[in-house]
Coordinates of C-alpha atoms in Angstrom, one line a residue:
M1 CA 0.0 0.0 0.0
A2 CA 1.3 3.4 -1.0
E3 CA 1.6 6.0 1.7
F4 CA -0.5 9.1 1.3
T5 CA 1.6 12.0 -0.1
M6 CA 0.9 15.5 -1.4
E7 CA 4.1 15.4 -3.5
L8 CA 4.0 14.0 -7.0
N9 CA 7.0 11.8 -7.9
D10 CA 9.2 12.6 -10.9
E11 CA 7.3 10.3 -13.3
Q12 CA 4.0 11.9 -12.3
K13 CA 5.4 15.4 -12.7
E14 CA 6.6 14.5 -16.2
V15 CA 3.1 13.2 -17.2
R16 CA 1.5 16.3 -15.6
D17 CA 3.7 18.6 -17.6
W18 CA 3.1 16.7 -20.8
L19 CA -0.7 16.9 -20.3
H20 CA -0.5 20.5 -19.4
G21 CA 1.4 21.2 -22.6
F22 CA -1.2 19.4 -24.6
A23 CA -4.0 21.3 -22.9
A24 CA -2.3 24.6 -23.4
D25 CA -1.2 24.1 -27.0
V26 CA -4.0 22.0 -28.5
I27 CA -7.1 22.1 -26.3
R28 CA -7.3 25.8 -25.3
P29 CA -6.8 27.3 -28.8
A30 CA -9.7 25.2 -30.0
A31 CA -12.1 25.7 -27.0
A32 CA -14.1 28.7 -28.1
E33 CA -14.6 27.3 -31.6
W34 CA -16.0 24.0 -30.5
D35 CA -18.1 25.6 -27.8
E36 CA -19.8 27.7 -30.4
R37 CA -20.2 24.9 -32.9
E38 CA -21.6 22.5 -30.2
E39 CA -20.1 19.6 -32.1
T40 CA -17.8 16.7 -31.1
P41 CA -14.2 18.0 -31.7
W42 CA -13.0 15.0 -33.7
P43 CA -9.7 16.7 -34.8
V44 CA -8.7 17.4 -31.2
I45 CA -9.6 13.8 -30.2
Q46 CA -7.5 12.6 -33.1
E47 CA -4.5 14.7 -32.0
A48 CA -4.9 13.2 -28.5
A49 CA -4.9 9.8 -30.0
K50 CA -1.7 10.5 -32.0
V51 CA 0.2 11.5 -28.9
G52 CA -1.2 8.6 -26.8
I53 CA -3.6 10.5 -24.5
Y54 CA -6.7 9.1 -26.1
S55 CA -6.0 5.5 -25.4
L56 CA -6.8 2.7 -23.0
D57 CA -3.1 2.2 -22.2
F58 CA -2.8 5.8 -20.9
Y59 CA -5.8 5.7 -18.7
A60 CA -4.9 2.2 -17.4
Q61 CA -1.5 3.5 -16.4
Q62 CA -3.1 6.3 -14.5
Y63 CA -5.8 4.1 -13.0
F64 CA -3.4 1.6 -11.6
D65 CA -1.1 4.3 -10.2
P66 CA -0.6 2.9 -6.6
T67 CA -0.7 6.5 -5.1
G68 CA -4.1 7.0 -6.5
L69 CA -3.1 10.4 -7.9
G70 CA -2.7 9.5 -11.6
I71 CA -6.4 9.9 -12.6
P72 CA -7.1 13.1 -10.6
M73 CA -3.9 14.7 -11.8
A74 CA -4.7 13.9 -15.5
M75 CA -8.3 15.1 -15.1
E76 CA -7.3 18.4 -13.6
E77 CA -4.8 19.2 -16.4
L78 CA -7.1 18.3 -19.2
F79 CA -10.1 20.1 -17.8
W80 CA -7.9 23.1 -17.1
G81 CA -7.6 23.2 -20.8
D82 CA -11.4 23.1 -21.5
A83 CA -14.2 21.1 -19.9
G84 CA -16.2 20.4 -23.1
I85 CA -13.2 19.2 -25.2
A86 CA -11.7 17.3 -22.2
L87 CA -15.0 15.5 -21.6
S88 CA -15.0 14.5 -25.3
I89 CA -11.5 13.0 -24.8
V90 CA -12.3 11.2 -21.5
G91 CA -15.9 10.3 -22.1
T92 CA -15.1 6.9 -23.6
G93 CA -13.3 6.0 -20.4
L94 CA -16.6 5.6 -18.5
A95 CA -17.7 2.9 -20.9
A96 CA -14.3 1.3 -20.9
V97 CA -14.2 1.3 -17.1
G98 CA -17.7 -0.4 -17.1
V99 CA -16.3 -3.2 -19.2
L100 CA -13.0 -3.4 -17.2
A101 CA -15.0 -3.6 -13.9
N102 CA -17.6 -6.2 -15.0
G103 CA -16.4 -7.9 -18.2
T104 CA -14.5 -11.1 -18.8
E105 CA -11.0 -11.1 -20.1
E106 CA -12.4 -12.0 -23.6
Q107 CA -14.9 -9.2 -23.5
I108 CA -12.2 -6.7 -22.4
G109 CA -9.9 -7.8 -25.2
T110 CA -12.7 -7.7 -27.8
W111 CA -14.6 -4.5 -27.0
I112 CA -12.3 -1.9 -25.5
P113 CA -10.0 -1.6 -28.5
Q114 CA -13.2 -1.0 -30.6
M115 CA -14.2 1.8 -28.3
Y116 CA -11.0 3.8 -29.1
G117 CA -10.1 2.8 -32.6
D118 CA -6.7 4.2 -33.6
A119 CA -5.2 7.6 -34.5
S120 CA -6.2 7.1 -38.2
D121 CA -9.7 6.1 -37.4
V122 CA -10.8 7.4 -34.0
K123 CA -13.9 5.9 -32.4
V124 CA -15.8 6.8 -29.2
A125 CA -17.9 4.8 -26.8
A126 CA -21.0 5.6 -24.6
F127 CA -22.1 4.5 -21.2
C128 CA -25.9 4.6 -21.0
S129 CA -27.4 4.4 -17.5
S130 CA -29.7 7.5 -16.8
E131 CA -33.3 7.5 -18.0
P132 CA -36.0 10.2 -18.3
D133 CA -37.5 8.9 -15.0
A134 CA -34.4 7.4 -13.5
G135 CA -31.5 9.8 -12.8
S136 CA -30.5 9.8 -9.1
D137 CA -33.3 7.2 -8.5
V138 CA -31.6 4.3 -10.2
A139 CA -34.2 1.9 -8.7
S140 CA -36.8 3.5 -11.1
M141 CA -34.9 2.3 -14.2
R142 CA -37.3 0.9 -16.8
T143 CA -35.1 -0.3 -19.7
R144 CA -35.6 -4.1 -19.7
A145 CA -33.4 -6.9 -20.9
V146 CA -35.1 -10.2 -21.4
Y147 CA -33.2 -13.4 -22.1
D148 CA -34.3 -15.5 -25.2
E149 CA -32.9 -18.8 -24.2
A150 CA -33.8 -20.5 -27.5
K151 CA -31.5 -18.1 -29.4
D152 CA -29.1 -17.3 -26.6
E153 CA -29.9 -13.6 -27.1
W154 CA -30.9 -10.7 -24.9
V155 CA -33.7 -8.4 -26.1
I156 CA -33.4 -4.9 -24.8
N157 CA -36.1 -2.2 -24.9
G158 CA -36.1 1.3 -23.4
T159 CA -34.8 4.9 -23.6
K160 CA -31.6 6.2 -22.1
T161 CA -30.8 9.9 -21.7
W162 CA -27.9 12.2 -20.9
A163 CA -25.6 9.7 -22.6
T164 CA -22.2 11.2 -23.4
N165 CA -21.4 10.1 -27.0
G166 CA -24.9 8.5 -27.2
G167 CA -25.8 7.6 -30.7
I168 CA -22.5 8.5 -32.3
A169 CA -20.5 5.8 -30.3
N170 CA -19.0 2.8 -32.0
V171 CA -19.8 0.7 -28.9
H172 CA -22.6 1.4 -26.3
V173 CA -22.6 0.0 -22.8
V174 CA -26.2 -0.1 -21.6
V175 CA -27.5 -0.8 -18.1
A176 CA -30.8 -2.6 -18.0
V177 CA -33.2 -4.3 -15.6
V178 CA -33.1 -8.1 -15.7
D179 CA -35.0 -8.7 -12.4
P180 CA -37.5 -5.9 -11.5
E181 CA -38.2 -7.3 -8.1
L182 CA -34.7 -6.7 -6.9
G183 CA -34.7 -2.9 -7.7
S184 CA -31.2 -1.6 -8.4
K185 CA -29.7 -5.0 -7.5
G186 CA -31.5 -6.5 -10.5
H187 CA -29.6 -4.6 -13.1
A188 CA -27.0 -5.8 -15.6
S189 CA -24.8 -4.2 -18.2
F190 CA -24.7 -5.1 -21.9
I191 CA -22.4 -4.4 -24.8
I192 CA -24.3 -3.1 -27.9
P193 CA -22.0 -3.8 -30.9
P194 CA -21.6 -1.3 -33.8
N195 CA -24.5 -1.1 -36.2
T196 CA -26.8 -3.2 -34.1
P197 CA -30.4 -2.9 -35.5
G198 CA -32.9 -1.2 -33.1
L199 CA -30.4 1.3 -31.5
A200 CA -30.9 4.9 -32.6
Q201 CA -30.0 8.3 -31.4
G202 CA -32.9 10.3 -30.0
Q203 CA -32.8 13.9 -29.0
K204 CA -29.4 15.6 -29.0
F205 CA -29.3 18.1 -26.2
K206 CA -28.3 21.7 -26.7
K207 CA -26.6 22.5 -23.4
H208 CA -25.8 25.4 -21.2
G209 CA -22.1 24.3 -20.9
I210 CA -19.7 21.5 -22.0
R211 CA -21.1 22.1 -25.5
A212 CA -18.2 20.4 -27.3
S213 CA -19.3 17.1 -25.6
H214 CA -22.0 15.2 -27.4
T215 CA -25.0 14.4 -25.1
A216 CA -28.1 12.6 -26.4
E217 CA -30.9 10.2 -25.8
V218 CA -30.4 6.5 -26.9
I219 CA -33.4 4.6 -28.1
L220 CA -33.4 0.8 -27.8
D221 CA -36.3 -0.8 -29.8
N222 CA -36.1 -4.6 -29.6
V223 CA -32.4 -4.5 -29.7
R224 CA -31.0 -8.1 -29.8
V225 CA -27.5 -8.9 -28.7
P226 CA -25.8 -12.3 -28.3
G227 CA -25.5 -13.8 -24.9
S228 CA -21.8 -13.1 -25.0
C229 CA -22.6 -9.4 -24.8
L230 CA -23.8 -9.6 -21.2
L231 CA -20.9 -8.3 -19.2
G232 CA -19.5 -11.0 -17.0
G233 CA -21.6 -13.7 -18.5
K234 CA -24.9 -15.3 -17.5
D235 CA -23.4 -17.7 -14.9
K236 CA -22.0 -14.8 -13.0
L237 CA -25.2 -12.8 -13.3
D238 CA -27.3 -15.7 -12.0
E239 CA -25.0 -16.1 -9.0
R240 CA -25.2 -12.4 -8.2
L241 CA -28.9 -12.3 -8.5
A242 CA -29.3 -15.3 -6.2
R243 CA -27.1 -13.6 -3.6
A244 CA -29.1 -10.4 -3.9
R245 CA -32.4 -12.3 -3.4
E246 CA -30.9 -14.1 -0.3
R247 CA -29.6 -10.8 1.2
A248 CA -33.0 -9.1 0.5
K249 CA -34.7 -11.7 2.7
K250 CA -32.3 -11.0 5.5
G251 CA -32.3 -7.2 5.1
G252 CA -30.8 -5.1 2.3
D253 CA -28.6 -2.7 4.3
R254 CA -25.4 -4.6 3.6
V255 CA -26.0 -4.6 -0.1
K256 CA -26.9 -0.9 -0.2
N257 CA -23.6 0.0 1.6
A258 CA -21.6 -2.0 -0.9
A259 CA -23.3 -0.4 -3.8
M260 CA -22.7 3.1 -2.3
A261 CA -19.0 2.3 -1.9
T262 CA -18.8 1.5 -5.6
F263 CA -20.2 4.9 -6.5
E264 CA -18.1 6.6 -3.9
A265 CA -14.9 5.4 -5.6
S266 CA -15.7 7.1 -8.9
R267 CA -16.7 10.5 -7.7
P268 CA -13.2 12.0 -6.9
A269 CA -12.5 11.9 -10.7
V270 CA -15.4 14.3 -11.2
G271 CA -14.0 16.4 -8.4
A272 CA -10.7 16.6 -10.1
M273 CA -12.4 17.9 -13.3
A274 CA -14.0 20.6 -11.3
V275 CA -10.7 21.5 -9.7
G276 CA -9.2 21.9 -13.2
T277 CA -12.0 24.3 -14.3
A278 CA -11.8 26.3 -11.1
R279 CA -8.0 26.6 -11.3
A280 CA -8.3 27.8 -14.9
A281 CA -10.8 30.6 -14.0
Y282 CA -8.7 31.6 -11.0
E283 CA -5.6 32.0 -13.1
V284 CA -7.4 34.2 -15.6
A285 CA -8.8 36.3 -12.8
L286 CA -5.4 36.6 -11.1
D287 CA -3.7 37.7 -14.3
Y288 CA -6.4 40.2 -15.0
A289 CA -6.3 41.6 -11.5
T290 CA -2.6 42.2 -11.6
T291 CA -2.6 43.9 -15.0
R292 CA -5.9 45.8 -15.1
E293 CA -5.5 49.3 -13.8
Q294 CA -8.3 51.6 -12.4
F295 CA -7.7 54.9 -10.6
G296 CA -4.0 54.6 -11.4
R297 CA -3.3 51.2 -9.8
P298 CA -3.9 47.5 -10.4
I299 CA -7.3 46.4 -9.2
I300 CA -5.7 43.7 -7.0
D301 CA -4.5 46.5 -4.8
N302 CA -8.1 46.7 -3.6
Q303 CA -9.0 44.4 -0.7
G304 CA -12.3 43.6 -2.3
V305 CA -10.5 42.0 -5.2
A306 CA -7.5 40.6 -3.4
F307 CA -9.6 38.9 -0.7
Q308 CA -11.7 37.2 -3.3
L309 CA -8.6 35.8 -5.0
A310 CA -7.3 34.6 -1.6
D311 CA -10.6 32.8 -1.0
M312 CA -10.6 31.3 -4.5
R313 CA -7.1 29.9 -4.2
T314 CA -7.8 28.5 -0.7
S315 CA -10.9 26.8 -1.9
I316 CA -9.2 25.3 -4.9
D317 CA -6.4 23.9 -2.8
A318 CA -8.8 22.5 -0.2
A319 CA -10.8 20.8 -3.0
R320 CA -7.7 19.3 -4.5
L321 CA -6.7 17.8 -1.1
L322 CA -10.1 16.3 -0.6
V323 CA -10.0 14.8 -4.1
W324 CA -6.5 13.4 -3.6
R325 CA -7.4 11.9 -0.2
A326 CA -10.4 10.1 -1.6
S327 CA -8.5 8.9 -4.7
W328 CA -5.7 7.5 -2.5
M329 CA -8.3 5.8 -0.2
A330 CA -10.1 4.3 -3.1
V331 CA -7.0 2.8 -4.8
N332 CA -5.7 1.5 -1.5
G333 CA -9.0 -0.1 -0.4
K334 CA -9.6 2.2 2.5
P335 CA -13.3 2.3 3.6
F336 CA -15.1 5.6 3.1
T337 CA -16.5 5.7 6.6
A338 CA -17.5 9.4 6.2
A339 CA -18.4 9.3 2.5
E340 CA -15.1 10.9 1.6
G341 CA -15.7 10.3 -2.1
S342 CA -18.9 12.3 -2.0
M343 CA -17.2 14.9 0.2
S344 CA -14.6 15.5 -2.5
K345 CA -17.1 15.7 -5.3
L346 CA -19.4 17.9 -3.4
F347 CA -16.8 20.4 -2.3
A348 CA -14.9 20.5 -5.6
S349 CA -18.0 21.0 -7.7
E350 CA -19.4 23.7 -5.5
T351 CA -16.0 25.4 -5.5
A352 CA -15.9 25.4 -9.3
K353 CA -19.3 27.1 -9.5
K354 CA -18.3 29.7 -7.0
V355 CA -14.8 30.4 -8.3
T356 CA -15.9 30.8 -11.9
A357 CA -18.6 33.2 -10.8
Q358 CA -16.0 35.2 -8.8
A359 CA -13.8 35.3 -11.8
I360 CA -16.5 36.9 -13.9
Q361 CA -17.0 39.5 -11.2
I362 CA -13.4 40.4 -11.0
L363 CA -13.2 40.8 -14.8
G364 CA -16.4 42.9 -14.7
G365 CA -18.0 43.6 -18.0
N366 CA -15.2 41.8 -19.8
G367 CA -15.9 38.6 -17.8
Y368 CA -19.5 38.6 -19.1
T369 CA -18.4 38.5 -22.7
R370 CA -17.2 35.6 -24.8
E371 CA -14.0 37.6 -25.6
Y372 CA -12.7 36.2 -22.3
P373 CA -12.9 32.5 -21.3
V374 CA -14.3 32.8 -17.8
E375 CA -18.0 33.0 -18.9
R376 CA -17.5 29.7 -20.7
M377 CA -15.8 28.2 -17.7
H378 CA -18.7 29.4 -15.5
R379 CA -21.2 27.7 -17.9
D380 CA -19.2 24.5 -17.9
A381 CA -18.8 24.5 -14.1
A382 CA -22.6 24.1 -13.6
I383 CA -22.5 20.5 -14.7
Y384 CA -20.2 19.3 -11.9
T385 CA -23.0 19.9 -9.3
I386 CA -25.4 17.8 -11.4
F387 CA -23.8 14.7 -13.1
E388 CA -22.4 11.7 -11.2
G389 CA -24.9 12.6 -8.4
T390 CA -26.2 16.1 -7.7
S391 CA -24.8 18.1 -4.8
E392 CA -28.1 17.3 -2.9
I393 CA -27.5 13.6 -3.4
Q394 CA -23.9 13.9 -2.2
R395 CA -25.1 15.7 1.0
L396 CA -27.7 12.9 1.4
V397 CA -25.0 10.2 1.1
I398 CA -22.7 12.0 3.5
A399 CA -25.5 12.6 6.1
R400 CA -26.6 9.0 6.0
T401 CA -23.0 7.7 6.3
I402 CA -22.0 9.9 9.3
S403 CA -25.3 9.4 11.1
G404 CA -26.2 5.9 10.3
M405 CA -29.8 7.1 9.8
S406 CA -32.1 6.9 6.8
V407 CA -32.1 10.6 6.1
R408 CA -34.7 11.5 3.4

C-alpha cells in the first residue's frame, strides 16, 4: 500500500507537464470554436490519439497508479484546458471502465479496442445508464433486458438519456433491468456492438455548458444482442442475483452499503475535473487583476478583489486535497467511513461554480463577454453539481453515512 503524499513523484510530474502542454497548445486554442459549434471536436480527439492521451493504455497506467493520484492529476490538467473538449476526450473512459470492472477477459480484449479505434480512425464509446424517469433514483430504471434462451440472445427495450457520445458511439454499454423485483440490484450491463439494429440516437441536447461534448438520448427498440454481450456472462449474473435475493430476505442494508461504496470510488475523478476548471478561471482572474488598472493602480491593490482571489485559491487547494485523499483511499482499499468520495465531489463541484462566478465578477463587463474564457468556464462548471450525483445527493450520502440514519 502506497503512503499518502501530497508530492508528485518525478514520473507523475513528467506526465502532468506533458498533459499541461497538450491542454495549453491543443485544447485551449480550440475551445471557443467547438463551444460555439456545439459539435464533437474530432480533430482534437485525433490529436490526443496521435500522442497517446486518447488510449486505453494511458488511462490504465493512471488508473493503476498505486498512489491514486494518476487519474485526478490527469483530469485536472485536461479540464484546465477546456471542460467540453476534455469530456469528449475522456468520455469513452466511462464505458471502458464499465467493461473493465464487470467484463470477462475475452470481453475486455474484444470490445475496449473497438471503443477507441486508432489515430487514423478514431472511435468513441458511450455508457448509458440514466433515463428520463431514473436519474438519481436508479431503482426506477425501466429499460428491460429479457433473455431469449432458445436463441441465446438478450432483447433490450427502453430509452436512455444524458448519454455522453450517445448515438455516435461505435460501442454502447447499456445498463438494463433483468429482475425488476430486486430494484437496483436487479440490473446488468450489456455491450451493444456497432450497427446493431434497433439502436438509434434520440434527441441531441443543446446544453448550457460543456457544449463540445455530445450528449443525447439513446433509443433501444427490440435490440437483440448475443448472450456473449452480457458483461461478466450469464453464470456470474445468475449467481449475483441469487445472492441479492438471499440478502434481500435478511435485510438489504449490507447490499446498499456495498453499492454506495462503488459509486463513492468514482466521484473523486469528477471532483478533479471541477478543480481543473476552477483553477483555470482563478488563473485568468489573477492575471487580469494584476494587469488591469483603475484609478492609477492594479485592481488587485483593492482588498475587495484581493480577498476574493485569496478565498478562491484557498478553496481550490482544499478541493484538490479532498480529491487526492479520496482517490488515495479508493485505490488502497480504505473504507469511506464518512463518504469521503462524496465529500470530495461535493466540495470541488461547488467550488468550481463559486470560483468561476467570482472570476466573472473580477473581470467585470469583460468577464461577461465571450471575448474572455471565464464566462464559458462558468457555464461549464454548472455540470459538476449535477452529473455523477447532484450536490443534494452527495449531501444525502454524507449525512446517511456519518449518522447511520435513513435521512430523506
